[in-house]
Coordinates of C-alpha atoms in Angstrom, one line a residue:
M1 CA 19.2 74.5 116.0
A2 CA 19.9 78.1 115.4
A3 CA 21.0 79.2 112.0
P4 CA 24.6 80.5 111.4
G5 CA 24.8 83.9 112.9
E6 CA 21.8 83.5 115.2
A7 CA 23.5 81.7 118.1
E8 CA 24.2 83.9 121.0
D9 CA 25.8 81.1 123.1
V10 CA 29.7 81.3 122.4
M11 CA 29.9 77.6 123.1
A12 CA 28.0 77.1 119.9
R13 CA 30.6 78.6 117.8
Y14 CA 34.2 77.6 117.0
R15 CA 36.7 79.6 118.9
S16 CA 40.5 79.3 118.5
P17 CA 41.9 77.5 121.4
L18 CA 44.8 79.8 121.2
V19 CA 42.5 82.6 122.6
S20 CA 39.7 80.7 124.5
R21 CA 42.0 78.2 126.2
Y22 CA 45.5 79.4 126.5
A23 CA 46.7 82.9 125.6
S24 CA 47.1 85.7 128.1
A25 CA 44.6 88.6 128.1
E26 CA 47.3 91.0 127.0
M27 CA 48.2 89.3 123.9
A28 CA 44.6 88.4 122.9
Y29 CA 43.8 92.1 123.3
N30 CA 46.8 93.0 121.1
F31 CA 45.2 91.2 118.2
S32 CA 41.7 92.1 118.9
E33 CA 39.2 93.9 116.9
R34 CA 39.1 96.7 119.3
K35 CA 42.8 97.3 119.3
K36 CA 42.9 97.1 115.5
F37 CA 40.1 99.4 114.7
G38 CA 41.0 101.8 117.6
T39 CA 44.4 102.1 116.1
W40 CA 43.0 102.9 112.7
R41 CA 41.2 105.9 114.2
R42 CA 44.3 107.0 116.0
L43 CA 46.2 106.8 112.7
W44 CA 43.5 108.9 111.0
L45 CA 43.8 111.5 113.9
Y46 CA 47.7 111.6 113.4
L47 CA 47.3 112.1 109.7
A48 CA 44.8 115.0 110.2
Q49 CA 46.9 116.5 112.9
A50 CA 50.1 116.5 110.8
E51 CA 48.3 117.7 107.7
K52 CA 46.8 120.6 109.7
S53 CA 50.2 121.5 111.1
L54 CA 51.5 121.7 107.6
G55 CA 48.8 124.1 106.4
L56 CA 46.0 122.2 105.1
P57 CA 42.4 123.6 105.9
I58 CA 41.6 121.4 108.9
T59 CA 40.1 123.0 112.0
D60 CA 40.7 122.5 115.6
E61 CA 37.1 121.6 115.9
Q62 CA 37.5 118.8 113.5
I63 CA 40.6 117.4 115.3
Q64 CA 38.7 117.7 118.7
E65 CA 35.8 115.7 117.3
M66 CA 38.0 113.0 116.1
E67 CA 39.9 112.8 119.5
S68 CA 36.6 112.6 121.3
N69 CA 35.4 109.6 119.3
L70 CA 38.6 107.4 119.0
D71 CA 37.1 104.5 121.1
N72 CA 33.3 105.2 120.2
I73 CA 33.2 102.4 117.7
D74 CA 29.9 101.1 116.6
F75 CA 31.0 97.6 115.5
K76 CA 27.5 96.6 114.4
M77 CA 27.3 99.6 112.0
A78 CA 30.9 98.9 110.8
A79 CA 29.9 95.1 110.1
E80 CA 26.8 96.4 108.0
E81 CA 28.8 98.9 106.2
E82 CA 31.4 96.2 105.2
K83 CA 28.8 93.8 104.2
K84 CA 27.4 96.5 101.8
L85 CA 30.7 97.9 100.6
R86 CA 32.8 94.7 100.7
H87 CA 35.8 97.0 101.9
D88 CA 36.7 96.9 105.6
V89 CA 38.6 100.2 105.6
M90 CA 35.8 102.2 103.9
A91 CA 33.4 100.5 106.3
H92 CA 35.3 102.1 109.1
V93 CA 35.8 105.4 107.4
H94 CA 31.9 105.7 107.1
T95 CA 31.5 104.5 110.6
F96 CA 34.0 107.0 112.1
A97 CA 32.5 109.8 109.9
H98 CA 29.0 109.0 111.3
C99 CA 30.1 110.0 114.8
C100 CA 32.3 112.8 113.5
P101 CA 30.1 114.6 111.0
K102 CA 32.3 117.8 111.1
A103 CA 35.4 115.9 110.3
A104 CA 34.0 113.6 107.9
A105 CA 35.4 115.4 104.9
I106 CA 39.0 115.1 106.1
I107 CA 39.2 111.6 107.6
H108 CA 41.6 109.4 105.5
L109 CA 42.5 112.5 103.4
G110 CA 45.1 111.5 100.8
A111 CA 45.5 108.1 102.3
T112 CA 45.1 104.5 100.9
S113 CA 43.8 101.5 102.9
C114 CA 47.3 100.3 103.7
Y115 CA 48.0 103.5 105.5
V116 CA 45.8 102.3 108.3
G117 CA 46.0 98.5 107.6
D118 CA 49.8 98.2 107.3
N119 CA 50.8 100.8 109.9
T120 CA 48.5 99.2 112.4
D121 CA 50.0 95.8 111.6
L122 CA 53.4 97.2 112.4
I123 CA 52.2 98.8 115.6
V124 CA 50.6 95.4 116.7
L125 CA 53.9 93.6 115.8
R126 CA 55.9 96.0 117.8
D127 CA 53.6 95.8 120.8
G128 CA 53.5 92.0 120.4
F129 CA 57.2 91.9 120.8
N130 CA 57.0 94.1 123.8
L131 CA 54.7 91.7 125.5
L132 CA 56.8 88.7 124.5
L133 CA 60.3 90.0 125.7
P134 CA 59.5 90.4 129.3
K135 CA 58.1 86.9 129.4
L136 CA 61.1 85.4 127.7
A137 CA 63.2 87.3 130.2
R138 CA 61.3 85.9 133.0
V139 CA 61.7 82.2 131.8
I140 CA 65.6 82.9 131.4
S141 CA 65.7 84.4 135.0
R142 CA 63.9 81.3 136.5
L143 CA 66.1 78.9 134.7
A144 CA 69.1 80.8 135.7
D145 CA 68.2 80.6 139.4
F146 CA 67.8 76.7 138.8
A147 CA 71.2 76.4 137.0
E148 CA 72.7 78.3 139.8
K149 CA 71.2 76.1 142.5
Y150 CA 72.3 72.8 140.7
A151 CA 75.6 74.1 139.2
D152 CA 77.6 71.5 141.1
M153 CA 75.3 68.5 141.1
P154 CA 76.8 65.8 138.8
A155 CA 74.5 64.0 136.4
L156 CA 75.0 61.6 133.5
G157 CA 75.3 63.3 130.2
F158 CA 74.0 61.9 127.1
T159 CA 75.2 62.0 123.5
H160 CA 72.9 60.3 120.9
Y161 CA 70.8 59.6 124.0
Q162 CA 73.5 57.2 125.2
P163 CA 75.4 57.6 128.3
A164 CA 78.4 59.9 128.0
Q165 CA 80.7 61.8 130.3
L166 CA 79.2 63.5 133.4
T167 CA 77.9 66.9 133.3
T168 CA 75.9 68.7 136.1
V169 CA 72.3 69.5 136.3
G170 CA 73.0 73.2 136.2
K171 CA 75.3 73.0 133.2
R172 CA 72.8 71.2 131.1
C173 CA 70.2 73.9 132.1
C174 CA 72.7 76.4 130.8
L175 CA 72.4 74.9 127.4
W176 CA 68.7 75.7 127.5
I177 CA 69.4 79.1 128.7
Q178 CA 72.0 80.0 126.0
D179 CA 69.5 79.1 123.2
L180 CA 66.9 81.3 125.0
C181 CA 69.4 84.2 125.2
M182 CA 69.9 84.0 121.6
D183 CA 66.3 84.2 121.0
L184 CA 66.1 87.3 123.4
Q185 CA 68.6 88.9 121.3
S186 CA 66.8 87.9 118.0
L187 CA 63.5 89.2 119.3
E188 CA 64.9 92.5 120.5
R189 CA 66.7 93.0 117.1
A190 CA 63.5 92.1 115.1
R191 CA 61.5 94.6 117.2
D192 CA 64.1 97.3 116.9
D193 CA 64.4 96.8 113.1
L194 CA 60.7 97.4 112.5
R195 CA 59.9 100.5 110.7
F196 CA 56.8 102.3 110.1
R197 CA 55.2 102.2 106.6
G198 CA 54.3 105.9 107.1
V199 CA 52.4 108.1 104.6
K200 CA 53.2 106.7 101.1
G201 CA 49.9 106.7 99.1
T202 CA 48.5 104.0 96.9
T203 CA 51.6 102.7 95.0
G204 CA 54.2 104.2 97.5
T205 CA 55.0 107.2 95.3
Q206 CA 53.3 109.7 97.7
A207 CA 51.6 111.3 94.7
S208 CA 48.3 112.1 96.4
F209 CA 50.1 113.9 99.2
L210 CA 52.3 115.8 96.7
Q211 CA 49.1 117.0 95.1
L212 CA 47.5 118.1 98.4
F213 CA 50.6 120.1 99.2
E214 CA 50.7 121.6 95.7
G215 CA 54.0 120.0 94.6
D216 CA 55.9 120.8 98.0
H217 CA 58.2 117.8 98.4
S218 CA 59.5 119.0 101.8
K219 CA 56.0 119.2 103.3
V220 CA 55.4 115.5 102.1
E221 CA 58.4 114.4 103.7
E222 CA 57.7 116.2 106.8
L223 CA 54.2 114.7 106.9
D224 CA 55.8 111.3 106.6
R225 CA 58.1 112.1 109.5
L226 CA 55.4 113.6 111.8
V227 CA 53.0 110.7 111.4
T228 CA 55.9 108.2 112.0
A229 CA 56.9 109.9 115.3
K230 CA 53.4 110.3 116.5
A231 CA 53.0 106.4 116.1
G232 CA 56.2 106.0 118.2
F233 CA 58.5 104.9 115.5
K234 CA 61.9 106.3 115.0
R235 CA 62.0 105.5 111.2
A236 CA 59.7 104.7 108.4
Y237 CA 60.7 102.4 105.3
M238 CA 61.9 104.8 102.6
V239 CA 60.3 102.9 99.8
T240 CA 57.2 100.8 99.7
G241 CA 54.8 99.6 97.1
Q242 CA 51.2 99.8 98.4
T243 CA 52.3 97.8 101.3
Y244 CA 55.4 97.5 103.3
S245 CA 57.6 94.8 102.0
R246 CA 56.3 91.4 103.1
K247 CA 59.7 90.2 103.7
V248 CA 59.4 92.0 107.0
D249 CA 56.7 89.5 108.1
I250 CA 59.3 86.8 107.2
G251 CA 61.7 88.3 109.6
V252 CA 59.2 88.6 112.4
L253 CA 58.0 85.1 112.1
A254 CA 61.4 83.6 111.7
V255 CA 62.6 84.7 115.0
L256 CA 59.3 83.4 116.6
A257 CA 59.8 80.0 114.9
S258 CA 63.4 79.9 116.2
L259 CA 62.1 80.5 119.7
G260 CA 59.6 77.7 119.1
A261 CA 62.6 75.4 118.2
S262 CA 64.4 76.3 121.4
I263 CA 61.4 75.6 123.6
H264 CA 60.6 72.5 121.8
K265 CA 64.0 71.2 122.6
I266 CA 64.0 72.3 126.1
C267 CA 60.6 70.7 126.8
T268 CA 61.7 67.5 125.1
D269 CA 64.7 67.3 127.3
I270 CA 62.5 67.7 130.4
R271 CA 60.2 64.9 129.0
L272 CA 63.0 62.6 128.5
L273 CA 64.3 63.4 132.1
A274 CA 60.8 62.9 133.5
N275 CA 60.8 59.4 131.9
L276 CA 64.2 58.7 133.7
K277 CA 62.7 60.0 136.9
E278 CA 65.6 62.5 137.3
I279 CA 63.6 65.8 136.9
E280 CA 59.9 66.6 136.7
E281 CA 57.9 69.6 135.9
P282 CA 55.3 70.7 138.6
F283 CA 52.5 68.3 139.3
E284 CA 49.6 69.7 141.3
K285 CA 48.0 67.9 144.3
D286 CA 44.8 67.1 142.6
Q287 CA 46.2 66.7 139.1
I288 CA 45.3 63.5 137.2
G289 CA 48.0 62.2 134.9
S290 CA 45.8 59.4 133.3
S291 CA 42.1 58.7 133.2
A292 CA 43.1 55.0 133.2
M293 CA 46.4 54.8 135.1
P294 CA 46.2 56.6 138.4
Y295 CA 49.8 56.3 139.1
K296 CA 50.9 58.3 136.0
R297 CA 52.6 61.8 136.2
N298 CA 52.6 62.8 132.6
P299 CA 54.6 66.0 131.8
M300 CA 51.5 67.6 130.2
R301 CA 52.9 71.1 130.4
S302 CA 56.1 70.2 128.5
E303 CA 53.9 68.3 126.0
R304 CA 51.8 71.2 125.5
C305 CA 54.8 73.4 124.8
C306 CA 56.2 70.9 122.2
S307 CA 52.8 70.6 120.6
L308 CA 52.3 74.3 120.1
A309 CA 56.0 75.0 119.3
R310 CA 55.5 72.7 116.3
H311 CA 52.6 74.9 115.2
L312 CA 54.7 78.1 115.8
M313 CA 57.6 76.7 113.7
T314 CA 55.5 75.8 110.6
L315 CA 54.0 79.4 110.5
V316 CA 56.9 80.9 109.0
M317 CA 56.1 79.1 105.8
D318 CA 53.2 81.5 105.3
P319 CA 55.0 84.8 105.0
L320 CA 57.8 83.2 102.9
Q321 CA 55.3 82.0 100.4
T322 CA 53.3 85.4 100.7
A323 CA 56.5 87.5 99.9
A324 CA 57.4 85.4 97.0
V325 CA 54.0 86.1 95.3
Q326 CA 53.6 89.9 95.9
W327 CA 53.3 90.9 92.2
F328 CA 54.7 94.3 91.6
E329 CA 53.2 96.9 94.0
R330 CA 51.1 94.4 95.9
T331 CA 48.3 91.8 95.5
L332 CA 45.5 91.2 97.9
D333 CA 46.3 87.5 98.3
D334 CA 48.4 88.4 101.4
S335 CA 45.5 89.7 103.4
A336 CA 43.5 86.8 104.6
N337 CA 46.7 84.8 105.1
R338 CA 48.2 87.6 107.3
R339 CA 45.1 87.9 109.4
V340 CA 45.8 84.3 110.5
C341 CA 49.5 83.7 110.5
L342 CA 50.8 86.9 112.3
A343 CA 48.2 86.7 115.1
E344 CA 48.6 83.0 115.5
A345 CA 52.4 83.2 115.8
F346 CA 52.4 85.8 118.6
L347 CA 49.5 84.0 120.5
T348 CA 51.3 80.8 120.2
A349 CA 54.7 82.3 121.3
D350 CA 52.9 83.8 124.3
I351 CA 51.3 80.6 125.4
I352 CA 54.4 78.5 125.2
L353 CA 56.5 81.2 127.1
S354 CA 53.8 81.4 129.9
T355 CA 53.7 77.7 130.1
L356 CA 57.5 77.3 130.2
Q357 CA 57.7 79.9 133.0
N358 CA 55.3 77.8 135.0
V359 CA 57.4 74.8 134.2
S360 CA 60.7 76.4 135.2
E361 CA 59.2 77.8 138.4
G362 CA 58.4 74.3 139.6
L363 CA 61.0 71.9 138.5
V364 CA 61.6 69.0 140.8
V365 CA 64.9 67.3 141.0
Y366 CA 65.4 63.9 142.3
P367 CA 69.1 63.6 143.4
K368 CA 69.0 59.9 144.6
V369 CA 67.8 58.8 141.2
I370 CA 70.5 60.8 139.5
E371 CA 73.0 59.4 141.9
R372 CA 71.9 55.9 141.2
R373 CA 72.1 56.4 137.4
I374 CA 75.8 57.8 137.8
R375 CA 76.7 54.7 139.9
Q376 CA 75.4 52.5 137.0
E377 CA 77.6 54.0 134.5
L378 CA 80.4 55.7 136.2
P379 CA 82.5 52.5 136.8
F380 CA 82.9 52.1 133.0
M381 CA 83.9 55.8 132.7
A382 CA 86.4 55.5 135.4
T383 CA 88.5 52.8 133.8
E384 CA 91.0 55.3 132.4
N385 CA 91.5 56.8 135.7
I386 CA 92.1 53.3 137.2
I387 CA 94.7 52.4 134.5
M388 CA 96.5 55.6 135.3
A389 CA 96.5 55.0 139.0
M390 CA 97.7 51.4 138.5
V391 CA 100.6 52.7 136.2
K392 CA 101.6 55.3 138.8
A393 CA 101.6 52.3 141.3
G394 CA 104.1 50.4 139.1
G395 CA 101.7 48.4 136.9
N396 CA 102.0 47.7 133.2
R397 CA 99.4 49.6 131.1
Q398 CA 98.7 46.9 128.6
D399 CA 98.3 44.3 131.5
C400 CA 95.9 46.6 133.2
H401 CA 93.9 47.3 130.1
E402 CA 93.3 43.6 129.4
K403 CA 92.3 42.9 133.0
I404 CA 89.8 45.8 133.0
R405 CA 88.6 44.7 129.5
V406 CA 87.7 41.4 130.8
L407 CA 86.1 42.6 134.1
S408 CA 84.1 45.3 132.2
Q409 CA 82.7 42.8 129.8
Q410 CA 81.6 40.5 132.7
A411 CA 79.9 43.4 134.5
A412 CA 78.2 44.5 131.2
A413 CA 76.9 41.0 130.8
V414 CA 75.3 41.2 134.3
V415 CA 73.7 44.4 133.5
K416 CA 72.4 43.5 130.0
Q417 CA 71.7 39.8 130.3
E418 CA 70.8 39.4 133.8
G419 CA 69.2 42.8 134.5
G420 CA 71.5 43.3 137.5
D421 CA 73.5 46.2 138.8
N422 CA 76.9 47.3 137.4
D423 CA 79.3 45.3 139.7
F424 CA 82.4 46.3 137.8
I425 CA 84.0 48.0 140.8
A426 CA 83.2 45.0 143.2
R427 CA 85.1 42.8 140.5
V428 CA 88.0 45.2 140.7
R429 CA 88.0 45.1 144.5
A430 CA 87.9 41.4 144.5
D431 CA 90.9 41.0 142.1
P432 CA 94.3 40.9 143.9
Y433 CA 95.9 42.5 140.8
F434 CA 94.4 45.8 141.7
S435 CA 95.3 45.6 145.4
P436 CA 97.9 48.5 145.0
I437 CA 95.0 51.0 144.3
H438 CA 92.1 49.5 146.4
K439 CA 92.3 52.4 148.9
Q440 CA 92.1 54.9 146.1
L441 CA 88.9 53.5 144.5
E442 CA 86.7 55.9 146.3
S443 CA 88.4 59.0 145.2
L444 CA 88.9 57.7 141.7
L445 CA 85.0 57.3 141.5
D446 CA 84.1 60.6 143.0
P447 CA 81.5 62.0 140.4
S448 CA 82.6 65.6 141.0
S449 CA 86.0 64.7 139.5
F450 CA 84.3 63.8 136.2
T451 CA 82.4 67.0 135.7
G452 CA 85.4 69.1 134.5
R453 CA 84.8 72.9 134.6
A454 CA 81.0 72.5 134.5
P455 CA 80.4 74.4 137.9
Q456 CA 82.8 77.1 136.9
Q457 CA 81.2 77.5 133.4
V458 CA 77.8 77.9 134.9
A459 CA 79.0 80.6 137.2
K460 CA 80.9 82.6 134.5
F461 CA 78.0 82.2 132.0
L462 CA 75.5 83.4 134.4
K463 CA 77.4 86.3 135.7
E464 CA 79.0 87.6 132.5
E465 CA 76.2 86.8 129.8
V466 CA 72.9 86.0 131.4
R467 CA 72.3 88.3 134.2
P468 CA 73.5 91.4 132.3
A469 CA 71.0 90.6 129.4
L470 CA 68.1 90.6 131.9
I471 CA 68.8 94.0 133.3
P472 CA 66.4 95.9 130.9
Y473 CA 63.6 93.7 132.2
Q474 CA 64.2 93.8 136.0
S475 CA 61.2 95.9 136.7
K476 CA 58.9 93.2 134.8
M477 CA 60.1 90.0 136.4
G478 CA 56.9 89.7 138.4
G479 CA 55.9 86.7 140.6
K480 CA 55.1 83.1 139.8
I481 CA 52.5 82.3 137.0
E482 CA 49.6 79.8 137.5
L483 CA 48.1 78.3 134.4
A484 CA 44.4 78.7 133.9
L485 CA 44.1 75.3 132.1

């Protein structure tokens, strides 16, 4: 067996399933080494360009040399330098300087490691949100189409997972959509609230840059503004320690954890509905539900979403604890933790959104099963309507109530003790007492009369809240998504 570090076969090494099995290429790249270290070089270029524009002795030739080598990264050399120096930033300073000998003297001028480290993290977080938001919008759009299609279809509602008043298939879907719309707003707000760390120096005082510009405070402020703009941010944090406040990470992972909770609830509902045989997620022609039970159609996509959503929800504990122990201007015990939790949160959110999009594009509804379940429960729910109709026909409410109580208990015994169907209405039809309303029973039992304003609520909600929220993402709605695994 090859020693550690010698195996060339990737299958001989552990790989996070978040990347190797599930995540999109775009999100995997966003948290890649190439994106990270390429961004470091761009930040060093932005710094040099801004310092030159403010009068420091940096030449066009040095700038051009840096620009020409932004993606010319010798990763092997960088790894060797880091092993020797035990410092990742300085390893890449040396590696960049090696291919930019003329610019070597001004690379990282006045900066601290967190200039590239933290600012890159903020860029990656922003870009991560920009990848997630269109995916979330697509899920909402697909579910909105589903809700609109089934806005009028009555379905048995559940409270406490016990039969309750009727709703509609579309109205229930709107409960899912509303949660996701809240998540869409939260992700947009979290992205837009991100600021750049900027050019702040070793403890956030900008002392090194003040020295470079010989005490000119206005030039230091302009340097911060210029680099912030070059990186695509409108604002920088006005005060930092060596790092930007780790409370920022809490806010980022909190909204992702909340998204995880929404998707867990949605996919749990779908799993329960699959058990009831009312709604199923897509099931491919050659898909196998169970190695032992060929008839099974397990909701594996929804189960995957729930499984990964649980992981996403727990990740917010990492930045909470990290922010709590950042002594004074910073400690380094944040670094290794953040390498894991920030990337995993976005990768996991990316995966469950892609999977939920696939589910929402192929949901299958079984109207006959839904109708049958309504027929089993609706007779009991219609008792109040029957009483009112009897009173209008001249009956006594108390007498009618007692008659219905007896008949309903008899029907319940057939269902619970004998395993039969609910025969309450048949008993009402057979009882001469109810003869004045026998002709009204069909209308009194029309399921659509029990769904209240559900269809109107669906229409109004989709028109006034959902569709407008999706307008910024119309150009990115794309086609259907197929899962690799």
